[in-house]
Amino acid sequence: MVRVRVGFVLLGVGSALVLAGCGGEADSAPTVAAQPSSTTTTAAPTTTTVAPVVPTTTEPPTTTLPPTTTLTDVQFERNESYYFTTPDGNFQCGIIKLPTRIEAGCEGTTTPVPPRPESCMVNWGNGIRVTDEGEGAFMCSGGEVYTSGGPDADPVLAAGQPLSKLGFTCTTTATDVSCVNDQTTHGFTVAADSNEVY
């Protein structure tokens, strides 16, 4: 009878072991209930920054010289000489290369005019020039000298814009023109109602 009890006990223990072994890993791990999180994540509010509209001031366009007053423009040059008209249109001027000298001069009406010298038998007082040597002086001429001779008027030399060629520099204002020998600093300034030689 003792053998029968031991057999039942062993059978009971074996059955318990078999049942425990069939449960798999999922059954053997302790089950933990999901707990609510104590921290709450909320999305930060998004803000859009709009830059203020700042009115802009429109600057006036810069003034550019017309093509005929650009000093690099070949319209001033003709036959190794340089010709221009003053802004007021009163004088035709040039820095010209002659066979024996280079000079700068302007032709037009000015006042006062000095008395005609006895040596001048042609036109007097219609132009002033400065040469390689000496001061500026009124000229005695038989015709126009400081014009390119083209069908149109020579280009306008804009006020305040210098023309420096062949050792002479000429500049204009709204009412007068000056030309100077760069080396000697002799020259002239001429306008319709005034003139000066130096």
PDB file of C-alpha atoms in Angstrom:
ATOM      1  CA  MET A   1       0.000   0.000   0.000  1.00  0.00           C
ATOM      2  CA  VAL A   2       2.947   2.243   0.605  1.00  0.00           C
ATOM      3  CA  ARG A   3       4.024   1.689  -2.961  1.00  0.00           C
ATOM      4  CA  VAL A   4       0.726   2.855  -4.318  1.00  0.00           C
ATOM      5  CA  ARG A   5       0.871   6.146  -2.356  1.00  0.00           C
ATOM      6  CA  VAL A   6       4.402   6.882  -3.437  1.00  0.00           C
ATOM      7  CA  GLY A   7       3.308   6.242  -7.032  1.00  0.00           C
ATOM      8  CA  PHE A   8       0.414   8.665  -6.761  1.00  0.00           C
ATOM      9  CA  VAL A   9       2.642  11.269  -5.212  1.00  0.00           C
ATOM     10  CA  LEU A  10       5.203  10.877  -7.991  1.00  0.00           C
ATOM     11  CA  LEU A  11       2.490  10.965 -10.596  1.00  0.00           C
ATOM     12  CA  GLY A  12       1.113  14.179  -9.077  1.00  0.00           C
ATOM     13  CA  VAL A  13       4.549  15.815  -8.929  1.00  0.00           C
ATOM     14  CA  GLY A  14       5.334  14.776 -12.536  1.00  0.00           C
ATOM     15  CA  SER A  15       2.027  16.104 -13.782  1.00  0.00           C
ATOM     16  CA  ALA A  16       2.696  19.401 -12.073  1.00  0.00           C
ATOM     17  CA  LEU A  17       6.140  19.637 -13.695  1.00  0.00           C
ATOM     18  CA  VAL A  18       4.754  18.825 -17.141  1.00  0.00           C
ATOM     19  CA  LEU A  19       2.095  21.466 -16.828  1.00  0.00           C
ATOM     20  CA  ALA A  20       4.622  24.012 -15.649  1.00  0.00           C
ATOM     21  CA  GLY A  21       6.948  23.245 -18.599  1.00  0.00           C
ATOM     22  CA  CYS A  22       4.208  23.685 -21.224  1.00  0.00           C
ATOM     23  CA  GLY A  23       3.436  27.223 -20.264  1.00  0.00           C
ATOM     24  CA  GLY A  24       6.257  28.807 -22.395  1.00  0.00           C
ATOM     25  CA  GLU A  25       8.197  32.016 -21.712  1.00  0.00           C
ATOM     26  CA  ALA A  26       5.289  34.352 -21.917  1.00  0.00           C
ATOM     27  CA  ASP A  27       3.539  32.523 -19.127  1.00  0.00           C
ATOM     28  CA  SER A  28       6.643  32.361 -16.977  1.00  0.00           C
ATOM     29  CA  ALA A  29       7.354  36.126 -17.093  1.00  0.00           C
ATOM     30  CA  PRO A  30       5.589  38.193 -14.513  1.00  0.00           C
ATOM     31  CA  THR A  31       2.800  40.296 -15.870  1.00  0.00           C
ATOM     32  CA  VAL A  32       3.096  44.021 -15.218  1.00  0.00           C
ATOM     33  CA  ALA A  33       0.052  46.167 -15.698  1.00  0.00           C
ATOM     34  CA  ALA A  34       0.599  49.306 -17.780  1.00  0.00           C
ATOM     35  CA  GLN A  35       0.512  52.335 -15.576  1.00  0.00           C
ATOM     36  CA  PRO A  36      -0.474  55.766 -16.698  1.00  0.00           C
ATOM     37  CA  SER A  37       2.485  58.101 -17.195  1.00  0.00           C
ATOM     38  CA  SER A  38       2.896  60.779 -14.612  1.00  0.00           C
ATOM     39  CA  THR A  39       4.366  63.256 -17.177  1.00  0.00           C
ATOM     40  CA  THR A  40       2.172  64.676 -19.898  1.00  0.00           C
ATOM     41  CA  THR A  41       3.772  65.844 -23.175  1.00  0.00           C
ATOM     42  CA  THR A  42       2.018  68.691 -24.943  1.00  0.00           C
ATOM     43  CA  ALA A  43       3.132  70.361 -28.163  1.00  0.00           C
ATOM     44  CA  ALA A  44       4.500  73.869 -27.692  1.00  0.00           C
ATOM     45  CA  PRO A  45       2.315  76.482 -29.333  1.00  0.00           C
ATOM     46  CA  THR A  46       3.839  77.737 -32.575  1.00  0.00           C
ATOM     47  CA  THR A  47       4.054  81.453 -33.185  1.00  0.00           C
ATOM     48  CA  THR A  48       4.683  83.148 -36.496  1.00  0.00           C
ATOM     49  CA  THR A  49       6.587  86.414 -36.412  1.00  0.00           C
ATOM     50  CA  VAL A  50       5.710  88.797 -39.220  1.00  0.00           C
ATOM     51  CA  ALA A  51       8.331  91.434 -39.983  1.00  0.00           C
ATOM     52  CA  PRO A  52       6.866  94.929 -39.993  1.00  0.00           C
ATOM     53  CA  VAL A  53       6.492  96.515 -43.397  1.00  0.00           C
ATOM     54  CA  VAL A  54       8.958  99.370 -43.613  1.00  0.00           C
ATOM     55  CA  PRO A  55       8.274 101.852 -46.386  1.00  0.00           C
ATOM     56  CA  THR A  56      11.256 102.294 -48.637  1.00  0.00           C
ATOM     57  CA  THR A  57      12.242 105.554 -50.188  1.00  0.00           C
ATOM     58  CA  THR A  58      13.016 105.474 -53.829  1.00  0.00           C
ATOM     59  CA  GLU A  59      16.093 107.512 -54.607  1.00  0.00           C
ATOM     60  CA  PRO A  60      16.018 109.476 -57.821  1.00  0.00           C
ATOM     61  CA  PRO A  61      17.929 107.763 -60.594  1.00  0.00           C
ATOM     62  CA  THR A  62      21.489 108.881 -60.977  1.00  0.00           C
ATOM     63  CA  THR A  63      22.097 111.180 -63.859  1.00  0.00           C
ATOM     64  CA  THR A  64      24.341 109.745 -66.488  1.00  0.00           C
ATOM     65  CA  LEU A  65      26.036 111.677 -69.192  1.00  0.00           C
ATOM     66  CA  PRO A  66      24.643 111.248 -72.670  1.00  0.00           C
ATOM     67  CA  PRO A  67      26.913 109.345 -75.035  1.00  0.00           C
ATOM     68  CA  THR A  68      28.150 112.526 -76.719  1.00  0.00           C
ATOM     69  CA  THR A  69      29.697 113.797 -73.472  1.00  0.00           C
ATOM     70  CA  THR A  70      31.601 110.679 -72.472  1.00  0.00           C
ATOM     71  CA  LEU A  71      35.254 111.619 -72.595  1.00  0.00           C
ATOM     72  CA  THR A  72      36.284 108.214 -73.899  1.00  0.00           C
ATOM     73  CA  ASP A  73      33.840 108.632 -76.756  1.00  0.00           C
ATOM     74  CA  VAL A  74      35.559 108.995 -80.111  1.00  0.00           C
ATOM     75  CA  GLN A  75      33.057 111.680 -81.157  1.00  0.00           C
ATOM     76  CA  PHE A  76      35.365 114.337 -79.660  1.00  0.00           C
ATOM     77  CA  GLU A  77      38.277 113.149 -81.788  1.00  0.00           C
ATOM     78  CA  ARG A  78      38.750 113.922 -85.459  1.00  0.00           C
ATOM     79  CA  ASN A  79      42.061 113.893 -87.350  1.00  0.00           C
ATOM     80  CA  GLU A  80      44.191 113.770 -84.175  1.00  0.00           C
ATOM     81  CA  SER A  81      42.359 116.784 -82.733  1.00  0.00           C
ATOM     82  CA  TYR A  82      39.459 117.102 -80.246  1.00  0.00           C
ATOM     83  CA  TYR A  83      36.426 119.337 -80.777  1.00  0.00           C
ATOM     84  CA  PHE A  84      33.453 120.296 -78.605  1.00  0.00           C
ATOM     85  CA  THR A  85      30.635 122.801 -78.106  1.00  0.00           C
ATOM     86  CA  THR A  86      29.976 124.587 -74.787  1.00  0.00           C
ATOM     87  CA  PRO A  87      26.751 123.715 -72.903  1.00  0.00           C
ATOM     88  CA  ASP A  88      25.155 127.094 -73.748  1.00  0.00           C
ATOM     89  CA  GLY A  89      26.053 126.660 -77.432  1.00  0.00           C
ATOM     90  CA  ASN A  90      27.900 130.019 -77.598  1.00  0.00           C
ATOM     91  CA  PHE A  91      31.391 128.658 -78.308  1.00  0.00           C
ATOM     92  CA  GLN A  92      32.985 126.084 -80.598  1.00  0.00           C
ATOM     93  CA  CYS A  93      36.229 124.845 -79.096  1.00  0.00           C
ATOM     94  CA  GLY A  94      39.070 122.473 -79.791  1.00  0.00           C
ATOM     95  CA  ILE A  95      42.394 121.079 -78.746  1.00  0.00           C
ATOM     96  CA  ILE A  96      44.055 120.840 -82.126  1.00  0.00           C
ATOM     97  CA  LYS A  97      47.252 119.441 -83.537  1.00  0.00           C
ATOM     98  CA  LEU A  98      48.720 121.667 -86.254  1.00  0.00           C
ATOM     99  CA  PRO A  99      51.843 120.979 -88.333  1.00  0.00           C
ATOM    100  CA  THR A 100      53.986 123.338 -86.225  1.00  0.00           C
ATOM    101  CA  ARG A 101      52.275 123.392 -82.805  1.00  0.00           C
ATOM    102  CA  ILE A 102      49.418 122.198 -80.586  1.00  0.00           C
ATOM    103  CA  GLU A 103      46.899 124.687 -79.216  1.00  0.00           C
ATOM    104  CA  ALA A 104      43.544 124.945 -77.456  1.00  0.00           C
ATOM    105  CA  GLY A 105      41.032 127.634 -78.355  1.00  0.00           C
ATOM    106  CA  CYS A 106      37.409 128.691 -78.607  1.00  0.00           C
ATOM    107  CA  GLU A 107      35.479 130.779 -81.129  1.00  0.00           C
ATOM    108  CA  GLY A 108      32.334 132.776 -80.402  1.00  0.00           C
ATOM    109  CA  THR A 109      31.146 136.244 -79.518  1.00  0.00           C
ATOM    110  CA  THR A 110      32.482 137.787 -76.309  1.00  0.00           C
ATOM    111  CA  THR A 111      32.844 141.253 -74.867  1.00  0.00           C
ATOM    112  CA  PRO A 112      34.928 143.273 -74.213  1.00  0.00           C
ATOM    113  CA  VAL A 113      37.363 142.758 -77.092  1.00  0.00           C
ATOM    114  CA  PRO A 114      40.738 144.500 -77.066  1.00  0.00           C
ATOM    115  CA  PRO A 115      41.573 146.834 -79.986  1.00  0.00           C
ATOM    116  CA  ARG A 116      42.620 145.184 -83.233  1.00  0.00           C
ATOM    117  CA  PRO A 117      46.388 145.116 -83.635  1.00  0.00           C
ATOM    118  CA  GLU A 118      47.760 146.712 -86.830  1.00  0.00           C
ATOM    119  CA  SER A 119      49.221 143.344 -87.871  1.00  0.00           C
ATOM    120  CA  CYS A 120      45.742 141.724 -88.132  1.00  0.00           C
ATOM    121  CA  MET A 121      44.244 142.178 -91.586  1.00  0.00           C
ATOM    122  CA  VAL A 122      41.439 139.587 -91.192  1.00  0.00           C
ATOM    123  CA  ASN A 123      38.869 138.687 -88.521  1.00  0.00           C
ATOM    124  CA  TRP A 124      39.675 139.891 -85.019  1.00  0.00           C
ATOM    125  CA  GLY A 125      38.178 139.150 -81.628  1.00  0.00           C
ATOM    126  CA  ASN A 126      36.088 136.128 -82.603  1.00  0.00           C
ATOM    127  CA  GLY A 127      38.300 133.660 -80.708  1.00  0.00           C
ATOM    128  CA  ILE A 128      40.812 133.138 -77.921  1.00  0.00           C
ATOM    129  CA  ARG A 129      43.576 130.529 -77.813  1.00  0.00           C
ATOM    130  CA  VAL A 130      46.535 129.276 -75.802  1.00  0.00           C
ATOM    131  CA  THR A 131      49.505 127.638 -77.538  1.00  0.00           C
ATOM    132  CA  ASP A 132      52.593 125.666 -76.505  1.00  0.00           C
ATOM    133  CA  GLU A 133      54.247 128.907 -75.411  1.00  0.00           C
ATOM    134  CA  GLY A 134      53.030 132.115 -73.821  1.00  0.00           C
ATOM    135  CA  GLU A 135      49.803 133.330 -72.303  1.00  0.00           C
ATOM    136  CA  GLY A 136      46.336 132.990 -73.738  1.00  0.00           C
ATOM    137  CA  ALA A 137      45.468 135.646 -76.351  1.00  0.00           C
ATOM    138  CA  PHE A 138      42.782 136.833 -78.744  1.00  0.00           C
ATOM    139  CA  MET A 139      43.355 135.523 -82.238  1.00  0.00           C
ATOM    140  CA  CYS A 140      43.425 136.948 -85.705  1.00  0.00           C
ATOM    141  CA  SER A 141      41.963 134.408 -88.139  1.00  0.00           C
ATOM    142  CA  GLY A 142      40.668 134.183 -91.659  1.00  0.00           C
ATOM    143  CA  GLY A 143      37.885 131.743 -90.773  1.00  0.00           C
ATOM    144  CA  GLU A 144      36.712 129.075 -88.372  1.00  0.00           C
ATOM    145  CA  VAL A 145      39.507 127.154 -86.690  1.00  0.00           C
ATOM    146  CA  TYR A 146      37.985 125.224 -83.751  1.00  0.00           C
ATOM    147  CA  THR A 147      35.355 123.122 -85.471  1.00  0.00           C
ATOM    148  CA  SER A 148      35.643 119.609 -86.853  1.00  0.00           C
ATOM    149  CA  GLY A 149      33.874 120.693 -90.044  1.00  0.00           C
ATOM    150  CA  GLY A 150      31.357 117.854 -89.839  1.00  0.00           C
ATOM    151  CA  PRO A 151      27.728 118.212 -90.951  1.00  0.00           C
ATOM    152  CA  ASP A 152      26.505 118.372 -87.329  1.00  0.00           C
ATOM    153  CA  ALA A 153      27.595 120.532 -84.415  1.00  0.00           C
ATOM    154  CA  ASP A 154      30.466 119.099 -82.403  1.00  0.00           C
ATOM    155  CA  PRO A 155      29.424 117.244 -79.226  1.00  0.00           C
ATOM    156  CA  VAL A 156      28.706 119.205 -76.052  1.00  0.00           C
ATOM    157  CA  LEU A 157      31.330 119.021 -73.317  1.00  0.00           C
ATOM    158  CA  ALA A 158      29.190 118.674 -70.171  1.00  0.00           C
ATOM    159  CA  ALA A 159      29.612 121.300 -67.467  1.00  0.00           C
ATOM    160  CA  GLY A 160      32.302 120.298 -64.989  1.00  0.00           C
ATOM    161  CA  GLN A 161      33.593 117.454 -67.147  1.00  0.00           C
ATOM    162  CA  PRO A 162      37.231 118.053 -68.169  1.00  0.00           C
ATOM    163  CA  LEU A 163      38.636 117.164 -71.570  1.00  0.00           C
ATOM    164  CA  SER A 164      42.390 116.557 -71.257  1.00  0.00           C
ATOM    165  CA  LYS A 165      44.223 115.846 -74.510  1.00  0.00           C
ATOM    166  CA  LEU A 166      47.590 116.621 -76.117  1.00  0.00           C
ATOM    167  CA  GLY A 167      48.877 118.495 -73.023  1.00  0.00           C
ATOM    168  CA  PHE A 168      45.859 120.811 -72.641  1.00  0.00           C
ATOM    169  CA  THR A 169      42.769 120.649 -70.425  1.00  0.00           C
ATOM    170  CA  CYS A 170      39.439 122.354 -71.166  1.00  0.00           C
ATOM    171  CA  THR A 171      36.450 122.569 -68.804  1.00  0.00           C
ATOM    172  CA  THR A 172      33.023 124.154 -69.089  1.00  0.00           C
ATOM    173  CA  THR A 173      30.318 125.562 -66.845  1.00  0.00           C
ATOM    174  CA  ALA A 174      26.784 126.480 -67.856  1.00  0.00           C
ATOM    175  CA  THR A 175      28.045 129.877 -69.119  1.00  0.00           C
ATOM    176  CA  ASP A 176      31.807 129.790 -69.765  1.00  0.00           C
ATOM    177  CA  VAL A 177      34.738 127.684 -70.923  1.00  0.00           C
ATOM    178  CA  SER A 178      38.376 127.551 -69.795  1.00  0.00           C
ATOM    179  CA  CYS A 179      41.380 125.961 -71.493  1.00  0.00           C
ATOM    180  CA  VAL A 180      44.838 125.642 -69.932  1.00  0.00           C
ATOM    181  CA  ASN A 181      48.251 124.455 -71.111  1.00  0.00           C
ATOM    182  CA  ASP A 182      48.976 121.712 -68.555  1.00  0.00           C
ATOM    183  CA  GLN A 183      52.722 122.410 -68.525  1.00  0.00           C
ATOM    184  CA  THR A 184      52.850 126.229 -68.498  1.00  0.00           C
ATOM    185  CA  THR A 185      49.461 126.786 -66.729  1.00  0.00           C
ATOM    186  CA  HIS A 186      48.746 129.627 -69.160  1.00  0.00           C
ATOM    187  CA  GLY A 187      45.274 129.784 -70.633  1.00  0.00           C
ATOM    188  CA  PHE A 188      41.981 131.625 -70.857  1.00  0.00           C
ATOM    189  CA  THR A 189      38.383 131.743 -69.659  1.00  0.00           C
ATOM    190  CA  VAL A 190      35.711 133.091 -71.986  1.00  0.00           C
ATOM    191  CA  ALA A 191      31.959 133.727 -71.753  1.00  0.00           C
ATOM    192  CA  ALA A 192      29.495 135.810 -73.749  1.00  0.00           C
ATOM    193  CA  ASP A 193      29.918 138.843 -71.487  1.00  0.00           C
ATOM    194  CA  SER A 194      33.420 138.339 -70.056  1.00  0.00           C
ATOM    195  CA  ASN A 195      36.857 136.963 -70.853  1.00  0.00           C
ATOM    196  CA  GLU A 196      40.241 136.590 -69.234  1.00  0.00           C
ATOM    197  CA  VAL A 197      43.638 135.548 -70.555  1.00  0.00           C
ATOM    198  CA  TYR A 198      46.528 134.527 -68.316  1.00  0.00           C
TER     199      TYR A 198
END
